[in-house]
Structure formats: structure tokens, C-alpha cells
Short mmCIF file of N, CA, C and O in Angstrom, two decimals:
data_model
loop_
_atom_site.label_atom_id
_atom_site.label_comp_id
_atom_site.label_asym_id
_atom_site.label_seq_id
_atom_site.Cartn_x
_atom_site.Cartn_y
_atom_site.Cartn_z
N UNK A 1 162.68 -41.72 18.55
CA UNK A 1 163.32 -41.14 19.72
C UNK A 1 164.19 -39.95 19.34
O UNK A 1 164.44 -39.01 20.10
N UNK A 2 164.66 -40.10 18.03
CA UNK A 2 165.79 -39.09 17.81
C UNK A 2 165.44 -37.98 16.96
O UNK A 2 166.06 -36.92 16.86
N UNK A 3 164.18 -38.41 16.24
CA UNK A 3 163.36 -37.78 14.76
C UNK A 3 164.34 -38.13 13.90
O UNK A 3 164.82 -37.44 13.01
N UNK A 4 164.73 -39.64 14.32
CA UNK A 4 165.42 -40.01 12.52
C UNK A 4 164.42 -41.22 11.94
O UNK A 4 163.79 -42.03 12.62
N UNK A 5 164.46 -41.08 10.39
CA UNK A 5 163.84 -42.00 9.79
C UNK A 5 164.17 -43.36 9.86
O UNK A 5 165.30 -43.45 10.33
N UNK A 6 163.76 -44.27 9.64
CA UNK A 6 163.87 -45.78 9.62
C UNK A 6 164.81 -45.83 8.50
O UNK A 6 164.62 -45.00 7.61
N UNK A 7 165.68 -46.56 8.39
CA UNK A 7 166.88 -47.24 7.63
C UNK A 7 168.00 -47.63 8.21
O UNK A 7 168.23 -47.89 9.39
N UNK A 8 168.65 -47.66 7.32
CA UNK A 8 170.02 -47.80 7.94
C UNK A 8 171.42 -46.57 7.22
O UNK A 8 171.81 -45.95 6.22
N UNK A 9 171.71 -46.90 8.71
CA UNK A 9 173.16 -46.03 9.28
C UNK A 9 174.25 -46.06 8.13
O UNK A 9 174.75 -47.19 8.18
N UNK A 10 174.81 -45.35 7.14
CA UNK A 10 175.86 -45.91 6.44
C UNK A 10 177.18 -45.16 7.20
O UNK A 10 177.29 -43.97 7.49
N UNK A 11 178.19 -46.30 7.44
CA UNK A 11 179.67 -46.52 7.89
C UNK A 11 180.44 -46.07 6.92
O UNK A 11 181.24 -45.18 7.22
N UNK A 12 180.40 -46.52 5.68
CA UNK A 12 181.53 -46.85 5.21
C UNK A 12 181.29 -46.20 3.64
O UNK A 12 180.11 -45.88 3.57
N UNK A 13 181.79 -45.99 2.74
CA UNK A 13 181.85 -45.31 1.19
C UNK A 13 183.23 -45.52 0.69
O UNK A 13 184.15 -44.73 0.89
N UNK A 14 183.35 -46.71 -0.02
CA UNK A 14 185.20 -46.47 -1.17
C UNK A 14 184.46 -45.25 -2.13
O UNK A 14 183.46 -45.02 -2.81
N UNK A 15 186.29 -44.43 -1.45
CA UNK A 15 186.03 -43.09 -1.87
C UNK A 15 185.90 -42.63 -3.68
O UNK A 15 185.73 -41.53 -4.20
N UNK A 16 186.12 -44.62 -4.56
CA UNK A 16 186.02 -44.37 -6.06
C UNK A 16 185.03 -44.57 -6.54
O UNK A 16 184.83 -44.24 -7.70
N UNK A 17 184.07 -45.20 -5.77
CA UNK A 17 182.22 -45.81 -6.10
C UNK A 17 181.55 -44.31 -6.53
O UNK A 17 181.52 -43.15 -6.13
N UNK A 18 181.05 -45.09 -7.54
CA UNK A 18 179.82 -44.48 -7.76
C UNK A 18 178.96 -43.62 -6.38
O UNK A 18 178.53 -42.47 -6.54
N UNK A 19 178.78 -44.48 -4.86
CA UNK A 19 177.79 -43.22 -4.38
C UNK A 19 178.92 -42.27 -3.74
O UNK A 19 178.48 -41.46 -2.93
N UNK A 20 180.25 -42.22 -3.97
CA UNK A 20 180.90 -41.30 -3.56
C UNK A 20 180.69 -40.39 -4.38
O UNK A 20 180.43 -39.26 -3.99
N UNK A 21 180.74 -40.64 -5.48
CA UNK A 21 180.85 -39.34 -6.62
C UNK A 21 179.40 -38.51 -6.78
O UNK A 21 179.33 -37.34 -7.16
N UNK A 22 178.12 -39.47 -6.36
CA UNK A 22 176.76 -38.56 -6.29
C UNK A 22 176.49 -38.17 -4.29
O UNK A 22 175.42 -38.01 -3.69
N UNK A 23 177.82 -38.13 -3.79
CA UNK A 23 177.79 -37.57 -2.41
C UNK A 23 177.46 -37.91 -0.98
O UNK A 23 177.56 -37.35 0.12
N UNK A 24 176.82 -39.67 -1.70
CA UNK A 24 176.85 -40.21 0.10
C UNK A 24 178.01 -40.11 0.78
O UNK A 24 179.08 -40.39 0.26
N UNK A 25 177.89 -39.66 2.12
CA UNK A 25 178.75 -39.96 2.79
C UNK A 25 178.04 -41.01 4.16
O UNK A 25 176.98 -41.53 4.50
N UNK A 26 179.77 -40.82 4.72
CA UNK A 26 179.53 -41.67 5.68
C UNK A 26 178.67 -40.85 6.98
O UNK A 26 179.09 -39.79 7.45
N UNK A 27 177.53 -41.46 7.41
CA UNK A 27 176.63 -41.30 8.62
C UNK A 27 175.40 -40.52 8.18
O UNK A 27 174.56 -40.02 8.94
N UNK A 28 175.40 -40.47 6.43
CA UNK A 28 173.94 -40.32 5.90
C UNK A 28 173.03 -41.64 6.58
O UNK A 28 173.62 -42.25 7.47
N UNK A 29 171.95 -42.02 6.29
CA UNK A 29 170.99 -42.85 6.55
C UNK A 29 169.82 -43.24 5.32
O UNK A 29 169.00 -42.50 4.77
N UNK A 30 170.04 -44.43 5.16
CA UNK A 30 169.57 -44.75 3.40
C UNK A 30 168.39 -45.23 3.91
O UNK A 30 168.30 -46.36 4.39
N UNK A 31 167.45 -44.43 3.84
CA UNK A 31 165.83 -44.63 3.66
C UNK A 31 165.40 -45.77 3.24
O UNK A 31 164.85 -46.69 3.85
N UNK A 32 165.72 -45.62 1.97
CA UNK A 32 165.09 -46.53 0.58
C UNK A 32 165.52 -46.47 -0.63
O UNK A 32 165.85 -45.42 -1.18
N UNK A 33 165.59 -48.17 -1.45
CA UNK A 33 166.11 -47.88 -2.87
C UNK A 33 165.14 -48.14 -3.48
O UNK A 33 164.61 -49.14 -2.99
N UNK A 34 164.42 -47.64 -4.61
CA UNK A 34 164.00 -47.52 -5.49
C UNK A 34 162.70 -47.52 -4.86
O UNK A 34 162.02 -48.52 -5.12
N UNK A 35 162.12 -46.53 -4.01
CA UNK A 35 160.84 -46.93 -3.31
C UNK A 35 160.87 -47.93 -2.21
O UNK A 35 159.92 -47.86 -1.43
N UNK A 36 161.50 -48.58 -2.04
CA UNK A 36 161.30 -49.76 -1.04
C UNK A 36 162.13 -49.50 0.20
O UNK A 36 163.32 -49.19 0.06
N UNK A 37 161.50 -49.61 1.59
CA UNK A 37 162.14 -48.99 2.58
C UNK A 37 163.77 -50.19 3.04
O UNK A 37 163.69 -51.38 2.72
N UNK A 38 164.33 -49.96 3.35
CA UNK A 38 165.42 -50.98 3.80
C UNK A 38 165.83 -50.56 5.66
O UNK A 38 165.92 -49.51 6.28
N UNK A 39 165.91 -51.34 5.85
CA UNK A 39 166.31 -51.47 7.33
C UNK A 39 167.51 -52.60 7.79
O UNK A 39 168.40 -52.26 8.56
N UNK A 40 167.43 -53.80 7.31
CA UNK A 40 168.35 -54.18 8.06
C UNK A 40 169.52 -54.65 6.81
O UNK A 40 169.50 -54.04 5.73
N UNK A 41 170.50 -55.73 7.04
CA UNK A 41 171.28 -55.68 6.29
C UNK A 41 170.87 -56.68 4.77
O UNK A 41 171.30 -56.53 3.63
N UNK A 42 169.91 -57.67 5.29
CA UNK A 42 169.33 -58.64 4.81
C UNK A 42 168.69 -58.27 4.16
O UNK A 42 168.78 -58.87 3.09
N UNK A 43 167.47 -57.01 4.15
CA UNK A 43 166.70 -56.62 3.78
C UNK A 43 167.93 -55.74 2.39
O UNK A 43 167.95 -56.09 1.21
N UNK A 44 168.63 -54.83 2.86
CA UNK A 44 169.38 -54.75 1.28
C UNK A 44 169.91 -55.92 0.31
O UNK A 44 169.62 -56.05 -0.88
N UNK A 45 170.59 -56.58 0.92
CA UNK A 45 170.81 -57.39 0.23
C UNK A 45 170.57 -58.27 -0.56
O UNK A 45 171.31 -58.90 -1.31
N UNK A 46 169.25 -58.32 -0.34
CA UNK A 46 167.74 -59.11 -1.08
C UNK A 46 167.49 -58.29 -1.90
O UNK A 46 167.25 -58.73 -3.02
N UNK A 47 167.46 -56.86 -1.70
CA UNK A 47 166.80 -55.71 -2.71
C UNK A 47 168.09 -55.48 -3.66
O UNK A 47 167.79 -55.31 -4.84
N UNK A 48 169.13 -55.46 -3.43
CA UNK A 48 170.58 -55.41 -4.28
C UNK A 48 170.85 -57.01 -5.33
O UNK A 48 171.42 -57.08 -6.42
N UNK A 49 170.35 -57.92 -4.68
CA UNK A 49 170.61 -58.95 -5.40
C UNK A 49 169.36 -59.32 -6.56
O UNK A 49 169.54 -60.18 -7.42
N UNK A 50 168.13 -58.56 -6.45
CA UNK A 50 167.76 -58.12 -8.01
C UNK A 50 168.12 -57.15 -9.14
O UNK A 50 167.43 -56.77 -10.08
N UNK A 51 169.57 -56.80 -8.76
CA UNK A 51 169.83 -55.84 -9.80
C UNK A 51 170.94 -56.08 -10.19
O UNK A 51 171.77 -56.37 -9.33
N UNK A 52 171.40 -56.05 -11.74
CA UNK A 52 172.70 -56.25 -12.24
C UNK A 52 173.43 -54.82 -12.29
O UNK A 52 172.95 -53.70 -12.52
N UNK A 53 174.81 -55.25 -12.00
CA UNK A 53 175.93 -54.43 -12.61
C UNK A 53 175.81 -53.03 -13.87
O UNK A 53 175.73 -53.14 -15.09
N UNK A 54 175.83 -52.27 -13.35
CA UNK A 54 174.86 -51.07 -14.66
C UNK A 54 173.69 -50.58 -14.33
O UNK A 54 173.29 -49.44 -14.59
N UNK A 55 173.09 -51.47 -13.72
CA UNK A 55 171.45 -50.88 -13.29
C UNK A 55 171.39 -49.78 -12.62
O UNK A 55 172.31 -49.52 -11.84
N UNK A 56 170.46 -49.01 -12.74
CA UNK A 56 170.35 -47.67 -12.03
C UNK A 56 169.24 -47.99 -10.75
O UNK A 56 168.51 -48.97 -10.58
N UNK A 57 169.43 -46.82 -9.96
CA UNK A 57 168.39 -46.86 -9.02
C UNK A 57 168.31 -45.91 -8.22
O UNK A 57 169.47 -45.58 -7.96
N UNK A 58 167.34 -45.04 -7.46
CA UNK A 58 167.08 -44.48 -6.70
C UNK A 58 167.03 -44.14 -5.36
O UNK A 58 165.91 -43.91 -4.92
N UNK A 59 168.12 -44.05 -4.49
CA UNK A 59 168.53 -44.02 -3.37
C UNK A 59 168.03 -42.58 -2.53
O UNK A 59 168.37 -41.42 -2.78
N UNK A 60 167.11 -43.08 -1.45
CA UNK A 60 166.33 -41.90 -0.94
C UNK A 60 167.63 -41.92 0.44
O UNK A 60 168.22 -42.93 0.81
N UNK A 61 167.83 -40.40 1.06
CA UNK A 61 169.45 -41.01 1.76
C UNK A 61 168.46 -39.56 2.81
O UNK A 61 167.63 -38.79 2.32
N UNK A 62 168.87 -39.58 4.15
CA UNK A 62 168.63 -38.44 5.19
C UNK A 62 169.94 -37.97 5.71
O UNK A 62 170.83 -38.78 5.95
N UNK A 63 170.13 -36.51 5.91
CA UNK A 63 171.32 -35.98 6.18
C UNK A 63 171.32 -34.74 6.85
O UNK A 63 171.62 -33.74 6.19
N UNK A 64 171.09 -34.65 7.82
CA UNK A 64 171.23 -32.86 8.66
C UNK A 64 169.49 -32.72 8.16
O UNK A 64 169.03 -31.88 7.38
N UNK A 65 168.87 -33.65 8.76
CA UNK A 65 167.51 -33.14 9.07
C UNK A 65 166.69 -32.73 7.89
O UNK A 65 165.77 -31.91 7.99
N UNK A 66 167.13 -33.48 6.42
CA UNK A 66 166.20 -33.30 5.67
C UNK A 66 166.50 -34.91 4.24
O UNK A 66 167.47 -35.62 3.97
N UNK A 67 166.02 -34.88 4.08
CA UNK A 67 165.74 -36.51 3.06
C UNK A 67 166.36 -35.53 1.95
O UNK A 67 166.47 -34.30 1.96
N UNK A 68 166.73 -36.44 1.01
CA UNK A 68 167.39 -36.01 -0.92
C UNK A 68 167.59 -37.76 -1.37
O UNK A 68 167.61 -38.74 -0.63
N UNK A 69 167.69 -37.71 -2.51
CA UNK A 69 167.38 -38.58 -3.66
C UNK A 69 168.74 -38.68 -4.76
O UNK A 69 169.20 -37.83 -5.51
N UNK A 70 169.01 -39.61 -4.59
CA UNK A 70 170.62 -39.48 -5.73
C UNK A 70 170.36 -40.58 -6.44
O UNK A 70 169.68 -41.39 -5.81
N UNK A 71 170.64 -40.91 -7.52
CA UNK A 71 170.55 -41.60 -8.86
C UNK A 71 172.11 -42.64 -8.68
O UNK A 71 173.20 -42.11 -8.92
N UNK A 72 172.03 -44.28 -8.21
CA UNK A 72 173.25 -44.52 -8.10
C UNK A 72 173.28 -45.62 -8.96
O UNK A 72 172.32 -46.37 -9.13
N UNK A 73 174.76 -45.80 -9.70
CA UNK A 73 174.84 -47.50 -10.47
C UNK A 73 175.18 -48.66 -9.77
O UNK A 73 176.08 -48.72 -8.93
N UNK A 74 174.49 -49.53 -10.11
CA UNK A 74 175.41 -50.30 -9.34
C UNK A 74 176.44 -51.37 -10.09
O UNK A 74 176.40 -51.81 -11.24
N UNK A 75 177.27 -51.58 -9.15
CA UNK A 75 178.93 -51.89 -9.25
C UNK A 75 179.15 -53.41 -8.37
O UNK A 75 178.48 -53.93 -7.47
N UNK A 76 180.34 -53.80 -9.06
CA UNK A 76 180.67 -54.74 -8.57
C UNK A 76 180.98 -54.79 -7.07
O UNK A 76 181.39 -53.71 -6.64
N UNK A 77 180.92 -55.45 -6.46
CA UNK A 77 180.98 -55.52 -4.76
C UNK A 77 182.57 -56.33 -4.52
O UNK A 77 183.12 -57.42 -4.68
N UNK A 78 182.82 -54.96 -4.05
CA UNK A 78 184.44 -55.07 -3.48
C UNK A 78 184.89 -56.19 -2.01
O UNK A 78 184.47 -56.09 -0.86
N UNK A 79 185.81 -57.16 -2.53
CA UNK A 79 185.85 -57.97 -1.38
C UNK A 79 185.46 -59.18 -1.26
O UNK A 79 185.56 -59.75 -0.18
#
């Protein structure tokens, strides 16, 4: 309806994480990690809970009408 891609909406970024520093912000739209499309919250969280602390991965993100690719670690989960 809108010409946006399937994923999900990101809210929120602590401004000391890792995807702050490779430039997500808030109201990008995260495609897919590592190839695999994500949509709901469940669906990340299943795809996040095969990866340890250190692991790298490939975050496909949409922003002002064009897709990019950032390289993120992942980190302990705040909270």
C-alpha cells in the first residue's frame, strides 16, 4: 500500500549499541538478518536466539526509499 518492504518498523536504538554506531536509526525498517526475511517479533527472536554474543551478521535495513546492508554484533540484551 505504501511501497514499503515487509519487515519490521524499528522504534527504538540505545544510543551505545553496536547498530547505533553502524547507523540504524529509529523508523528504518529491518528487512532481514542474515538473508532471512523477519516480520514479526517472534520471528526475530527465534532468528536472534541462534546467535551468540560476538556473532556477526547482516542486517538488510530500508530508509528514504532505498534498502542498505550494515554488518552488526550482537550484544547482550538490555533489560
Amino acid at each position: 500500500y505504501y511501497h514499503l518492504p515487509a519487515g519490521m518498523f524499528i522504534t527504538g536504538v540505545a544510543a551505545d549499541s553496536d547498530a547505533a554506531v553502524q547507523g540504524v536509526e529509529n523508523g528504518d525498517i529491518l528487512v532481514s538478518l542474515d538473508g532471512k526475511t523477519v516480520t514479526t517479533n517472534e520471528e526475530l527472536t527465534a532468528l536472534l536466539d541462534t546467535y551468540s554474543v560476538g556473532d556477526t551478521l547482516q542486517a538488510v535495513l530500508y530508509r528514504d526509499h532505498s534498502q542498505f546492508t550494515v554488518t552488526l554484533t550482537v550484544e547482550e540484551a538490555i533489560g
